[in-house]
Amino acid sequence: MTGHNSRAPVLPGSAIGVLGSGQLGRMFAIAARRMGYRVHTLSPDEDTPTGQVADVEINAPYEDLAAVCRFASGVSVVTFEFENVPAATAAAAARCAPVRPSGDVLHTTQHRLREKTFLSRTGLPHTSFRRVSSLEELATAAKELGLPAILKTADFGYDGKGQFRIRDANDFEQAWRAVGERESVLEAFIDFDREISVVAARTIDGHFVHYGAIENHHRNGILDVSIAPARVADGIARDAIEIARVVLEKLDVVGVLCVEFFVTRDGRLLINELAPRPHNSGHFTFDANLTSQFEQQLRAVSLLPLGDVTQFRPAAMGNLLGDLWNDGEPDWITAASVADVKIHLYGKTAPRPGRKMGHLTALATTAEQALRDMERARKLVH
Ligand code: AMP
């Protein structure tokens, strides 16, 4: 019998359950179906990016623990593409099937305070922070950390109202309201040189692979462009990979995890946050690497050996946000005329501003050329 603590590999033909139903689950499902697996997805939504590709789409709130258990009972392993599911959901799933990565990994990484406490305890570099649970504590924390600073909700699940940049003491009240007057973290503002990430995978036996340092550029707090390899000194990339290795090991991750970093102007690495799943900055691996981050997640959670991560050529990825639809449907025919740029669309029907609708990936002989090719195609989409 294969109980849910079983170390028996989950073989092709088996069903894999995905909690969450966005584009990460969609690309996971594509990778899984390519290898002959079946995919079930559960989320509160219908006609979802993942559901459109999956074999079974279950529509239930994450709080419906009976539905979650039924869902888990119908698959050989449960993974997730959305880490903000309640702890009780992961626990309910774990009673009925193995959950990988474990609910403990979710618990730590879905809450900024727990995540930063883990990083402190493990001796890993991160932005300085203070816990804030009242307006008075905010004033004290700001005095200790200095301004500017960023106030962020401790849990990630607070619709878009999660962050506020504080310039001076006049901003305290507005900031406190902006985070919903709830437990938060005040972070020192980092005047960074660059942002990078490392996407890595780890097996149940501790085998670790990574996709190198990826360079990330944000716009309005949303990832805009990723470039791989990152244009940073070799030593910085090496250190970032080593930090990622320690994070996956200490959290005992079985699956994929992304570590996001700030590179300071004096060349130090500070962890910004952890995402215990494939990450937007790793989307280029779908086209640019022998084994994508999604197939790696599949292999890790199914207890198969990991695949080769060789990157064929330097790559650049650019997100396509809902704003592109402001003047009607983008021009896909012209975009498709850039024959060497891959167009990915997630099947979302409502293009709200800031919503991730798809992305473009370009491969070239240099990262700079890939970036230029991607940007040219993205302009043509308008
Ligand atoms: P987060 O959702 O916390 O990853 O923040 C999104 C983006 O906001 C980051 O990728 C940075 O570009 C910016 N940001 C967040 N925290 C800080 C900080 N402490 N200092 C400077 N920029 C930040």
mmCIF file of C-alpha atoms and ligand atoms in Angstrom:
data_model
loop_
_atom_site.group_PDB
_atom_site.id
_atom_site.type_symbol
_atom_site.label_atom_id
_atom_site.label_comp_id
_atom_site.label_asym_id
_atom_site.label_seq_id
_atom_site.Cartn_x
_atom_site.Cartn_y
_atom_site.Cartn_z
ATOM 1 C CA MET A 1 0.000 0.000 0.000
ATOM 2 C CA THR A 2 1.246 3.501 -0.763
ATOM 3 C CA GLY A 3 0.338 5.538 2.316
ATOM 4 C CA HIS A 4 0.750 9.259 2.067
ATOM 5 C CA ASN A 5 4.208 9.228 3.639
ATOM 6 C CA SER A 6 5.255 6.834 0.947
ATOM 7 C CA ARG A 7 8.551 7.298 -0.850
ATOM 8 C CA ALA A 8 7.206 5.406 -3.861
ATOM 9 C CA PRO A 9 7.645 7.385 -7.076
ATOM 10 C CA VAL A 10 4.468 8.719 -8.675
ATOM 11 C CA LEU A 11 4.656 7.302 -12.176
ATOM 12 C CA PRO A 12 3.352 8.642 -15.508
ATOM 13 C CA GLY A 13 -0.338 7.830 -15.850
ATOM 14 C CA SER A 14 -0.961 8.892 -12.242
ATOM 15 C CA ALA A 15 -2.945 12.000 -11.353
ATOM 16 C CA ILE A 16 -1.257 14.990 -9.731
ATOM 17 C CA GLY A 17 -3.286 17.543 -7.765
ATOM 18 C CA VAL A 18 -2.538 21.265 -8.000
ATOM 19 C CA LEU A 19 -3.912 23.677 -5.398
ATOM 20 C CA GLY A 20 -4.442 26.965 -7.214
ATOM 21 C CA SER A 21 -5.351 27.484 -10.843
ATOM 22 C CA GLY A 22 -3.291 30.308 -12.366
ATOM 23 C CA GLN A 23 -0.613 30.400 -15.040
ATOM 24 C CA LEU A 24 1.960 28.585 -12.894
ATOM 25 C CA GLY A 25 -0.406 25.630 -12.631
ATOM 26 C CA ARG A 26 -1.160 25.881 -16.345
ATOM 27 C CA MET A 27 2.506 25.566 -17.316
ATOM 28 C CA PHE A 28 2.944 22.805 -14.724
ATOM 29 C CA ALA A 29 -0.033 20.983 -16.261
ATOM 30 C CA ILE A 30 1.426 21.318 -19.753
ATOM 31 C CA ALA A 31 4.709 19.798 -18.522
ATOM 32 C CA ALA A 32 2.867 17.049 -16.635
ATOM 33 C CA ARG A 33 0.612 16.110 -19.540
ATOM 34 C CA ARG A 34 3.606 16.000 -21.846
ATOM 35 C CA MET A 35 4.994 13.247 -19.619
ATOM 36 C CA GLY A 36 1.690 11.357 -19.546
ATOM 37 C CA TYR A 37 0.399 12.434 -16.140
ATOM 38 C CA ARG A 38 -3.131 13.502 -15.412
ATOM 39 C CA VAL A 39 -3.704 16.804 -13.649
ATOM 40 C CA HIS A 40 -6.482 17.813 -11.246
ATOM 41 C CA THR A 41 -6.754 21.404 -10.044
ATOM 42 C CA LEU A 42 -8.741 22.903 -7.182
ATOM 43 C CA SER A 43 -9.496 26.596 -6.697
ATOM 44 C CA PRO A 44 -12.495 28.847 -6.044
ATOM 45 C CA ASP A 45 -12.574 29.889 -9.728
ATOM 46 C CA GLU A 46 -13.968 28.507 -12.969
ATOM 47 C CA ASP A 47 -12.532 28.217 -16.494
ATOM 48 C CA THR A 48 -9.096 28.887 -15.052
ATOM 49 C CA PRO A 49 -5.681 28.978 -16.737
ATOM 50 C CA THR A 50 -4.834 25.649 -15.075
ATOM 51 C CA GLY A 51 -8.310 24.165 -15.475
ATOM 52 C CA GLN A 52 -8.252 24.748 -19.231
ATOM 53 C CA VAL A 53 -5.266 22.396 -19.497
ATOM 54 C CA ALA A 54 -6.001 20.009 -16.622
ATOM 55 C CA ASP A 55 -8.019 16.785 -16.842
ATOM 56 C CA VAL A 56 -10.198 17.773 -13.896
ATOM 57 C CA GLU A 57 -11.053 21.261 -12.618
ATOM 58 C CA ILE A 58 -12.660 21.358 -9.190
ATOM 59 C CA ASN A 59 -14.362 24.541 -8.156
ATOM 60 C CA ALA A 60 -14.397 24.881 -4.346
ATOM 61 C CA PRO A 61 -13.267 27.379 -1.737
ATOM 62 C CA TYR A 62 -9.923 26.509 -0.097
ATOM 63 C CA GLU A 63 -11.795 26.548 3.227
ATOM 64 C CA ASP A 64 -14.031 23.635 2.133
ATOM 65 C CA LEU A 65 -11.853 21.001 3.790
ATOM 66 C CA ALA A 66 -14.135 18.106 2.810
ATOM 67 C CA ALA A 67 -13.778 19.105 -0.858
ATOM 68 C CA VAL A 68 -10.011 19.482 -0.407
ATOM 69 C CA CYS A 69 -9.778 15.980 1.084
ATOM 70 C CA ARG A 70 -11.937 14.512 -1.712
ATOM 71 C CA PHE A 71 -9.691 16.255 -4.246
ATOM 72 C CA ALA A 72 -6.517 14.911 -2.571
ATOM 73 C CA SER A 73 -7.967 11.389 -2.349
ATOM 74 C CA GLY A 74 -8.329 11.382 -6.137
ATOM 75 C CA VAL A 75 -4.638 12.049 -6.861
ATOM 76 C CA SER A 76 -1.263 10.466 -6.031
ATOM 77 C CA VAL A 77 0.422 13.664 -4.814
ATOM 78 C CA VAL A 78 -0.693 17.231 -4.168
ATOM 79 C CA THR A 79 1.428 20.258 -5.008
ATOM 80 C CA PHE A 80 0.509 23.906 -5.290
ATOM 81 C CA GLU A 81 0.976 26.864 -7.557
ATOM 82 C CA PHE A 82 -0.505 29.370 -5.102
ATOM 83 C CA GLU A 83 1.086 29.419 -1.657
ATOM 84 C CA ASN A 84 -1.482 31.537 0.127
ATOM 85 C CA VAL A 85 -3.863 28.689 0.790
ATOM 86 C CA PRO A 86 -4.812 28.446 4.481
ATOM 87 C CA ALA A 87 -2.662 26.126 6.618
ATOM 88 C CA ALA A 88 -5.803 24.066 7.313
ATOM 89 C CA THR A 89 -6.164 23.435 3.562
ATOM 90 C CA ALA A 90 -2.660 22.019 3.258
ATOM 91 C CA ALA A 91 -3.247 19.963 6.418
ATOM 92 C CA ALA A 92 -6.545 18.578 5.061
ATOM 93 C CA ALA A 93 -4.849 17.657 1.785
ATOM 94 C CA ALA A 94 -1.989 16.010 3.707
ATOM 95 C CA ARG A 95 -4.436 13.722 5.495
ATOM 96 C CA CYS A 96 -5.505 12.316 2.135
ATOM 97 C CA ALA A 97 -2.343 12.421 -0.029
ATOM 98 C CA PRO A 98 1.322 13.397 0.188
ATOM 99 C CA VAL A 99 1.750 17.187 -0.159
ATOM 100 C CA ARG A 100 5.017 18.400 -1.701
ATOM 101 C CA PRO A 101 6.543 20.774 -0.773
ATOM 102 C CA SER A 102 5.157 20.185 2.736
ATOM 103 C CA GLY A 103 2.634 22.306 4.586
ATOM 104 C CA ASP A 104 5.511 23.430 6.847
ATOM 105 C CA VAL A 105 7.255 25.062 3.886
ATOM 106 C CA LEU A 106 3.992 26.823 3.034
ATOM 107 C CA HIS A 107 3.498 27.909 6.621
ATOM 108 C CA THR A 108 6.934 29.547 6.800
ATOM 109 C CA THR A 109 6.937 31.218 3.411
ATOM 110 C CA GLN A 110 3.367 32.529 3.320
ATOM 111 C CA HIS A 111 3.993 34.913 6.213
ATOM 112 C CA ARG A 112 6.688 37.597 6.057
ATOM 113 C CA LEU A 113 7.460 37.541 9.772
ATOM 114 C CA ARG A 114 7.819 33.772 9.926
ATOM 115 C CA GLU A 115 9.895 33.863 6.747
ATOM 116 C CA LYS A 116 12.234 36.561 8.058
ATOM 117 C CA THR A 117 12.493 34.827 11.428
ATOM 118 C CA PHE A 118 13.522 31.642 9.602
ATOM 119 C CA LEU A 119 16.147 33.602 7.622
ATOM 120 C CA SER A 120 17.498 35.250 10.808
ATOM 121 C CA ARG A 121 17.710 31.940 12.630
ATOM 122 C CA THR A 122 19.452 30.302 9.694
ATOM 123 C CA GLY A 123 21.940 33.171 9.518
ATOM 124 C CA LEU A 124 20.946 34.126 5.971
ATOM 125 C CA PRO A 125 21.204 37.765 4.849
ATOM 126 C CA HIS A 126 17.916 39.662 4.576
ATOM 127 C CA THR A 127 16.600 43.229 4.782
ATOM 128 C CA SER A 128 16.422 44.602 8.330
ATOM 129 C CA PHE A 129 12.878 44.611 9.635
ATOM 130 C CA ARG A 130 10.650 45.209 12.646
ATOM 131 C CA ARG A 131 7.315 43.660 13.538
ATOM 132 C CA VAL A 132 4.557 46.264 13.690
ATOM 133 C CA SER A 133 1.113 45.690 15.160
ATOM 134 C CA SER A 134 -0.030 49.225 15.959
ATOM 135 C CA LEU A 135 0.454 52.803 14.827
ATOM 136 C CA GLU A 136 2.628 53.447 17.906
ATOM 137 C CA GLU A 137 4.855 50.479 17.073
ATOM 138 C CA LEU A 138 5.165 51.783 13.525
ATOM 139 C CA ALA A 139 6.581 55.081 14.817
ATOM 140 C CA THR A 140 9.059 53.252 17.070
ATOM 141 C CA ALA A 141 10.099 50.845 14.311
ATOM 142 C CA ALA A 142 10.638 53.731 11.885
ATOM 143 C CA LYS A 143 12.867 55.454 14.432
ATOM 144 C CA GLU A 144 14.935 52.291 14.821
ATOM 145 C CA LEU A 145 15.229 51.393 11.128
ATOM 146 C CA GLY A 146 15.327 54.901 9.667
ATOM 147 C CA LEU A 147 13.348 56.240 6.709
ATOM 148 C CA PRO A 148 12.462 55.704 3.932
ATOM 149 C CA ALA A 149 11.058 52.275 4.723
ATOM 150 C CA ILE A 150 8.379 49.952 3.367
ATOM 151 C CA LEU A 151 5.456 48.701 5.406
ATOM 152 C CA LYS A 152 4.180 45.298 4.243
ATOM 153 C CA THR A 153 1.398 43.100 5.627
ATOM 154 C CA ALA A 154 2.770 40.040 7.420
ATOM 155 C CA ASP A 155 0.520 37.696 5.485
ATOM 156 C CA PHE A 156 0.556 37.931 1.729
ATOM 157 C CA GLY A 157 -3.126 37.417 1.193
ATOM 158 C CA TYR A 158 -4.457 40.915 1.396
ATOM 159 C CA ASP A 159 -5.607 41.912 -2.088
ATOM 160 C CA GLY A 160 -3.163 44.434 -3.438
ATOM 161 C CA LYS A 161 -3.269 46.532 -0.289
ATOM 162 C CA GLY A 162 -0.147 44.877 0.991
ATOM 163 C CA GLN A 163 2.560 47.553 0.747
ATOM 164 C CA PHE A 164 3.221 51.204 1.441
ATOM 165 C CA ARG A 165 6.424 53.186 1.016
ATOM 166 C CA ILE A 166 6.951 55.567 3.953
ATOM 167 C CA ARG A 167 8.987 58.695 3.280
ATOM 168 C CA ASP A 168 8.525 60.580 6.544
ATOM 169 C CA ALA A 169 6.519 60.587 9.761
ATOM 170 C CA ASN A 170 3.560 62.262 7.997
ATOM 171 C CA ASP A 171 3.000 58.974 6.125
ATOM 172 C CA PHE A 172 2.523 56.780 9.202
ATOM 173 C CA GLU A 173 -1.268 56.989 9.435
ATOM 174 C CA GLN A 174 -1.847 56.523 5.729
ATOM 175 C CA ALA A 175 0.588 53.585 5.670
ATOM 176 C CA TRP A 176 -1.080 51.920 8.636
ATOM 177 C CA ARG A 177 -4.478 52.267 6.932
ATOM 178 C CA ALA A 178 -3.040 51.042 3.622
ATOM 179 C CA VAL A 179 -2.000 47.703 5.151
ATOM 180 C CA GLY A 180 -5.444 47.315 6.690
ATOM 181 C CA GLU A 181 -4.318 48.099 10.263
ATOM 182 C CA ARG A 182 -3.075 44.538 10.655
ATOM 183 C CA GLU A 183 0.105 42.795 11.711
ATOM 184 C CA SER A 184 2.854 44.025 9.429
ATOM 185 C CA VAL A 185 6.564 44.184 8.832
ATOM 186 C CA LEU A 186 8.465 47.443 8.451
ATOM 187 C CA GLU A 187 11.434 46.896 6.145
ATOM 188 C CA ALA A 188 14.393 49.158 5.573
ATOM 189 C CA PHE A 189 14.230 50.590 2.065
ATOM 190 C CA ILE A 190 17.086 49.156 0.018
ATOM 191 C CA ASP A 191 18.634 51.432 -2.568
ATOM 192 C CA PHE A 192 19.609 48.393 -4.612
ATOM 193 C CA ASP A 193 21.837 48.135 -7.651
ATOM 194 C CA ARG A 194 19.885 45.201 -9.047
ATOM 195 C CA GLU A 195 17.335 42.550 -8.204
ATOM 196 C CA ILE A 196 18.105 38.928 -8.941
ATOM 197 C CA SER A 197 16.509 35.584 -8.185
ATOM 198 C CA VAL A 198 17.536 31.964 -8.078
ATOM 199 C CA VAL A 199 15.006 29.295 -9.023
ATOM 200 C CA ALA A 200 16.043 25.888 -7.736
ATOM 201 C CA ALA A 201 14.679 22.395 -7.280
ATOM 202 C CA ARG A 202 15.397 19.742 -4.669
ATOM 203 C CA THR A 203 14.508 16.072 -4.458
ATOM 204 C CA ILE A 204 13.404 14.131 -1.403
ATOM 205 C CA ASP A 205 16.986 12.779 -1.213
ATOM 206 C CA GLY A 206 18.460 16.279 -1.169
ATOM 207 C CA HIS A 207 19.631 16.456 -4.798
ATOM 208 C CA PHE A 208 19.736 20.144 -5.774
ATOM 209 C CA VAL A 209 19.704 21.864 -9.173
ATOM 210 C CA HIS A 210 19.346 25.551 -10.093
ATOM 211 C CA TYR A 211 18.916 27.862 -13.075
ATOM 212 C CA GLY A 212 21.680 30.305 -12.153
ATOM 213 C CA ALA A 213 21.166 33.940 -11.199
ATOM 214 C CA ILE A 214 18.287 35.646 -13.037
ATOM 215 C CA GLU A 215 18.104 39.447 -13.302
ATOM 216 C CA ASN A 216 14.703 41.001 -12.584
ATOM 217 C CA HIS A 217 13.232 44.409 -13.335
ATOM 218 C CA HIS A 218 9.956 45.467 -11.742
ATOM 219 C CA ARG A 219 7.436 48.108 -12.741
ATOM 220 C CA ASN A 220 4.933 49.309 -10.133
ATOM 221 C CA GLY A 221 5.976 46.434 -7.864
ATOM 222 C CA ILE A 222 5.154 43.838 -10.556
ATOM 223 C CA LEU A 223 7.822 41.827 -12.364
ATOM 224 C CA ASP A 224 8.277 43.306 -15.833
ATOM 225 C CA VAL A 225 11.375 41.686 -17.332
ATOM 226 C CA SER A 226 13.702 38.811 -16.430
ATOM 227 C CA ILE A 227 17.080 38.260 -18.058
ATOM 228 C CA ALA A 228 19.052 35.018 -17.792
ATOM 229 C CA PRO A 229 21.873 34.857 -17.050
ATOM 230 C CA ALA A 230 21.823 37.931 -14.789
ATOM 231 C CA ARG A 231 24.399 40.588 -15.620
ATOM 232 C CA VAL A 232 26.208 40.367 -12.270
ATOM 233 C CA ALA A 233 29.722 39.395 -11.223
ATOM 234 C CA ASP A 234 30.343 35.629 -11.108
ATOM 235 C CA GLY A 235 30.979 35.822 -7.356
ATOM 236 C CA ILE A 236 27.547 37.348 -6.715
ATOM 237 C CA ALA A 237 25.816 34.683 -8.797
ATOM 238 C CA ARG A 238 27.777 31.942 -6.999
ATOM 239 C CA ASP A 239 26.882 33.336 -3.562
ATOM 240 C CA ALA A 240 23.192 33.665 -4.509
ATOM 241 C CA ILE A 241 23.105 30.031 -5.660
ATOM 242 C CA GLU A 242 24.795 28.886 -2.448
ATOM 243 C CA ILE A 243 22.241 30.831 -0.366
ATOM 244 C CA ALA A 244 19.415 29.241 -2.357
ATOM 245 C CA ARG A 245 20.917 25.794 -1.736
ATOM 246 C CA VAL A 246 20.922 26.458 2.019
ATOM 247 C CA VAL A 247 17.319 27.752 1.938
ATOM 248 C CA LEU A 248 16.005 24.660 0.137
ATOM 249 C CA GLU A 249 17.966 22.376 2.440
ATOM 250 C CA LYS A 250 16.985 24.072 5.710
ATOM 251 C CA LEU A 251 13.325 24.194 4.678
ATOM 252 C CA ASP A 252 13.608 20.573 3.463
ATOM 253 C CA VAL A 253 11.902 21.558 0.200
ATOM 254 C CA VAL A 254 10.771 18.767 -2.100
ATOM 255 C CA GLY A 255 9.890 20.712 -5.207
ATOM 256 C CA VAL A 256 10.834 24.102 -6.631
ATOM 257 C CA LEU A 257 11.541 27.289 -4.693
ATOM 258 C CA CYS A 258 12.579 30.763 -5.801
ATOM 259 C CA VAL A 259 14.744 33.078 -3.708
ATOM 260 C CA GLU A 260 14.453 36.775 -4.583
ATOM 261 C CA PHE A 261 17.396 39.015 -3.719
ATOM 262 C CA PHE A 262 18.438 42.630 -3.692
ATOM 263 C CA VAL A 263 22.042 43.241 -4.741
ATOM 264 C CA THR A 264 23.147 46.341 -2.837
ATOM 265 C CA ARG A 265 25.345 49.011 -4.362
ATOM 266 C CA ASP A 266 28.282 47.685 -2.326
ATOM 267 C CA GLY A 267 27.768 44.188 -3.737
ATOM 268 C CA ARG A 268 25.980 42.484 -0.827
ATOM 269 C CA LEU A 269 23.100 40.062 -1.290
ATOM 270 C CA LEU A 270 19.946 40.474 0.811
ATOM 271 C CA ILE A 271 17.029 38.071 0.517
ATOM 272 C CA ASN A 272 13.778 39.895 -0.239
ATOM 273 C CA GLU A 273 11.417 36.943 -0.248
ATOM 274 C CA LEU A 274 10.932 33.240 -0.894
ATOM 275 C CA ALA A 275 8.330 31.619 -3.149
ATOM 276 C CA PRO A 276 7.927 27.846 -2.626
ATOM 277 C CA ARG A 277 6.945 27.067 -6.236
ATOM 278 C CA PRO A 278 7.930 27.888 -9.820
ATOM 279 C CA HIS A 279 8.319 31.639 -10.222
ATOM 280 C CA ASN A 280 7.575 34.250 -12.870
ATOM 281 C CA SER A 281 11.319 34.961 -13.143
ATOM 282 C CA GLY A 282 11.831 31.313 -14.204
ATOM 283 C CA HIS A 283 9.322 31.343 -17.065
ATOM 284 C CA PHE A 284 12.148 31.581 -19.620
ATOM 285 C CA THR A 285 13.124 28.000 -18.684
ATOM 286 C CA PHE A 286 10.008 26.764 -20.501
ATOM 287 C CA ASP A 287 11.695 27.658 -23.820
ATOM 288 C CA ALA A 288 15.353 28.112 -22.951
ATOM 289 C CA ASN A 289 16.271 25.054 -20.876
ATOM 290 C CA LEU A 290 16.331 21.328 -21.472
ATOM 291 C CA THR A 291 14.155 20.878 -18.359
ATOM 292 C CA SER A 292 11.853 23.746 -17.372
ATOM 293 C CA GLN A 293 11.107 24.810 -13.804
ATOM 294 C CA PHE A 294 7.650 23.264 -14.276
ATOM 295 C CA GLU A 295 8.941 19.860 -15.336
ATOM 296 C CA GLN A 296 11.409 20.071 -12.461
ATOM 297 C CA GLN A 297 8.525 20.628 -10.019
ATOM 298 C CA LEU A 298 6.760 17.629 -11.550
ATOM 299 C CA ARG A 299 9.851 15.445 -11.253
ATOM 300 C CA ALA A 300 10.639 16.536 -7.687
ATOM 301 C CA VAL A 301 7.116 16.077 -6.305
ATOM 302 C CA SER A 302 6.715 12.768 -8.183
ATOM 303 C CA LEU A 303 10.011 11.535 -6.686
ATOM 304 C CA LEU A 304 11.587 11.093 -10.129
ATOM 305 C CA PRO A 305 15.202 12.105 -10.793
ATOM 306 C CA LEU A 306 15.551 15.799 -11.727
ATOM 307 C CA GLY A 307 16.181 16.736 -15.359
ATOM 308 C CA ASP A 308 19.198 18.426 -16.911
ATOM 309 C CA VAL A 309 18.972 22.225 -16.514
ATOM 310 C CA THR A 310 21.210 23.176 -19.478
ATOM 311 C CA GLN A 311 20.193 26.551 -20.907
ATOM 312 C CA PHE A 312 20.410 26.562 -24.708
ATOM 313 C CA ARG A 313 21.002 30.297 -25.135
ATOM 314 C CA PRO A 314 20.760 33.549 -23.116
ATOM 315 C CA ALA A 315 17.122 34.525 -22.685
ATOM 316 C CA ALA A 316 14.860 37.460 -21.845
ATOM 317 C CA MET A 317 11.248 37.228 -20.670
ATOM 318 C CA GLY A 318 8.773 40.107 -20.652
ATOM 319 C CA ASN A 319 5.376 39.982 -18.999
ATOM 320 C CA LEU A 320 2.210 40.931 -20.883
ATOM 321 C CA LEU A 321 -0.104 42.696 -18.448
ATOM 322 C CA GLY A 322 -3.809 43.418 -18.831
ATOM 323 C CA ASP A 323 -2.970 47.072 -19.555
ATOM 324 C CA LEU A 324 -1.974 45.973 -23.073
ATOM 325 C CA TRP A 325 -5.656 45.321 -23.738
ATOM 326 C CA ASN A 326 -6.673 48.937 -22.945
ATOM 327 C CA ASP A 327 -7.211 49.692 -26.634
ATOM 328 C CA GLY A 328 -8.695 46.326 -27.526
ATOM 329 C CA GLU A 329 -7.126 42.975 -28.392
ATOM 330 C CA PRO A 330 -3.350 43.209 -28.892
ATOM 331 C CA ASP A 331 -1.943 42.624 -32.365
ATOM 332 C CA TRP A 332 -0.967 38.965 -32.195
ATOM 333 C CA ILE A 333 -0.425 38.621 -35.936
ATOM 334 C CA THR A 334 2.295 41.272 -35.974
ATOM 335 C CA ALA A 335 3.775 39.915 -32.744
ATOM 336 C CA ALA A 336 3.843 36.438 -34.255
ATOM 337 C CA SER A 337 5.827 37.837 -37.182
ATOM 338 C CA VAL A 338 8.831 38.042 -34.848
ATOM 339 C CA ALA A 339 9.369 34.393 -35.546
ATOM 340 C CA ASP A 340 12.034 33.747 -32.918
ATOM 341 C CA VAL A 341 10.060 35.158 -29.967
ATOM 342 C CA LYS A 342 7.766 32.742 -28.154
ATOM 343 C CA ILE A 343 4.282 33.985 -27.239
ATOM 344 C CA HIS A 344 2.706 32.543 -24.082
ATOM 345 C CA LEU A 345 -0.890 33.382 -23.173
ATOM 346 C CA TYR A 346 -2.657 32.075 -20.106
ATOM 347 C CA GLY A 347 -6.243 31.828 -21.353
ATOM 348 C CA LYS A 348 -7.543 34.561 -19.032
ATOM 349 C CA THR A 349 -10.645 36.226 -20.358
ATOM 350 C CA ALA A 350 -10.718 39.408 -18.218
ATOM 351 C CA PRO A 351 -7.683 41.623 -18.934
ATOM 352 C CA ARG A 352 -7.602 43.860 -15.840
ATOM 353 C CA PRO A 353 -4.761 46.404 -15.541
ATOM 354 C CA GLY A 354 -1.752 44.843 -13.773
ATOM 355 C CA ARG A 355 -3.084 41.300 -14.337
ATOM 356 C CA LYS A 356 -0.530 38.868 -15.785
ATOM 357 C CA MET A 357 -2.096 37.713 -19.073
ATOM 358 C CA GLY A 358 0.948 36.152 -20.729
ATOM 359 C CA HIS A 359 4.620 36.606 -21.471
ATOM 360 C CA LEU A 360 7.142 36.678 -24.310
ATOM 361 C CA THR A 361 10.459 34.863 -24.322
ATOM 362 C CA ALA A 362 13.361 35.608 -26.652
ATOM 363 C CA LEU A 363 16.578 33.609 -27.001
ATOM 364 C CA ALA A 364 19.722 35.123 -28.543
ATOM 365 C CA THR A 365 23.485 34.863 -28.529
ATOM 366 C CA THR A 366 23.724 37.442 -25.712
ATOM 367 C CA ALA A 367 21.375 38.468 -22.908
ATOM 368 C CA GLU A 368 21.353 42.060 -24.269
ATOM 369 C CA GLN A 369 20.260 40.862 -27.717
ATOM 370 C CA ALA A 370 17.554 38.669 -26.201
ATOM 371 C CA LEU A 371 16.305 41.678 -24.228
ATOM 372 C CA ARG A 372 16.202 43.841 -27.370
ATOM 373 C CA ASP A 373 14.356 41.135 -29.336
ATOM 374 C CA MET A 374 11.791 40.656 -26.569
ATOM 375 C CA GLU A 375 11.220 44.419 -26.201
ATOM 376 C CA ARG A 376 10.807 44.822 -29.977
ATOM 377 C CA ALA A 377 8.175 42.099 -30.066
ATOM 378 C CA ARG A 378 6.426 43.535 -27.016
ATOM 379 C CA LYS A 379 6.164 46.945 -28.702
ATOM 380 C CA LEU A 380 4.658 45.311 -31.768
ATOM 381 C CA VAL A 381 1.926 43.728 -29.656
ATOM 382 C CA HIS A 382 0.530 47.198 -28.870
HETATM 383 P P1 AMP B 1 7.742 42.261 -2.809
HETATM 384 O O1 AMP B 1 6.309 41.976 -3.152
HETATM 385 O O2 AMP B 1 7.989 42.396 -1.354
HETATM 386 O O3 AMP B 1 8.697 41.303 -3.475
HETATM 387 O O4 AMP B 1 8.068 43.677 -3.461
HETATM 388 C C1 AMP B 1 7.927 43.907 -4.858
HETATM 389 C C2 AMP B 1 9.020 44.846 -5.334
HETATM 390 O O5 AMP B 1 8.997 46.089 -4.589
HETATM 391 C C3 AMP B 1 10.432 44.294 -5.117
HETATM 392 O O6 AMP B 1 10.789 43.373 -6.089
HETATM 393 C C4 AMP B 1 11.221 45.600 -5.164
HETATM 394 O O7 AMP B 1 11.348 46.056 -6.482
HETATM 395 C C5 AMP B 1 10.332 46.551 -4.394
HETATM 396 N N1 AMP B 1 10.694 46.460 -2.947
HETATM 397 C C6 AMP B 1 10.124 45.647 -2.033
HETATM 398 N N2 AMP B 1 10.722 45.767 -0.821
HETATM 399 C C7 AMP B 1 11.709 46.676 -0.966
HETATM 400 C C8 AMP B 1 12.693 47.237 -0.082
HETATM 401 N N3 AMP B 1 12.779 46.868 1.201
HETATM 402 N N4 AMP B 1 13.551 48.147 -0.600
HETATM 403 C C9 AMP B 1 13.466 48.524 -1.907
HETATM 404 N N5 AMP B 1 12.573 48.049 -2.776
HETATM 405 C C10 AMP B 1 11.699 47.134 -2.340
#
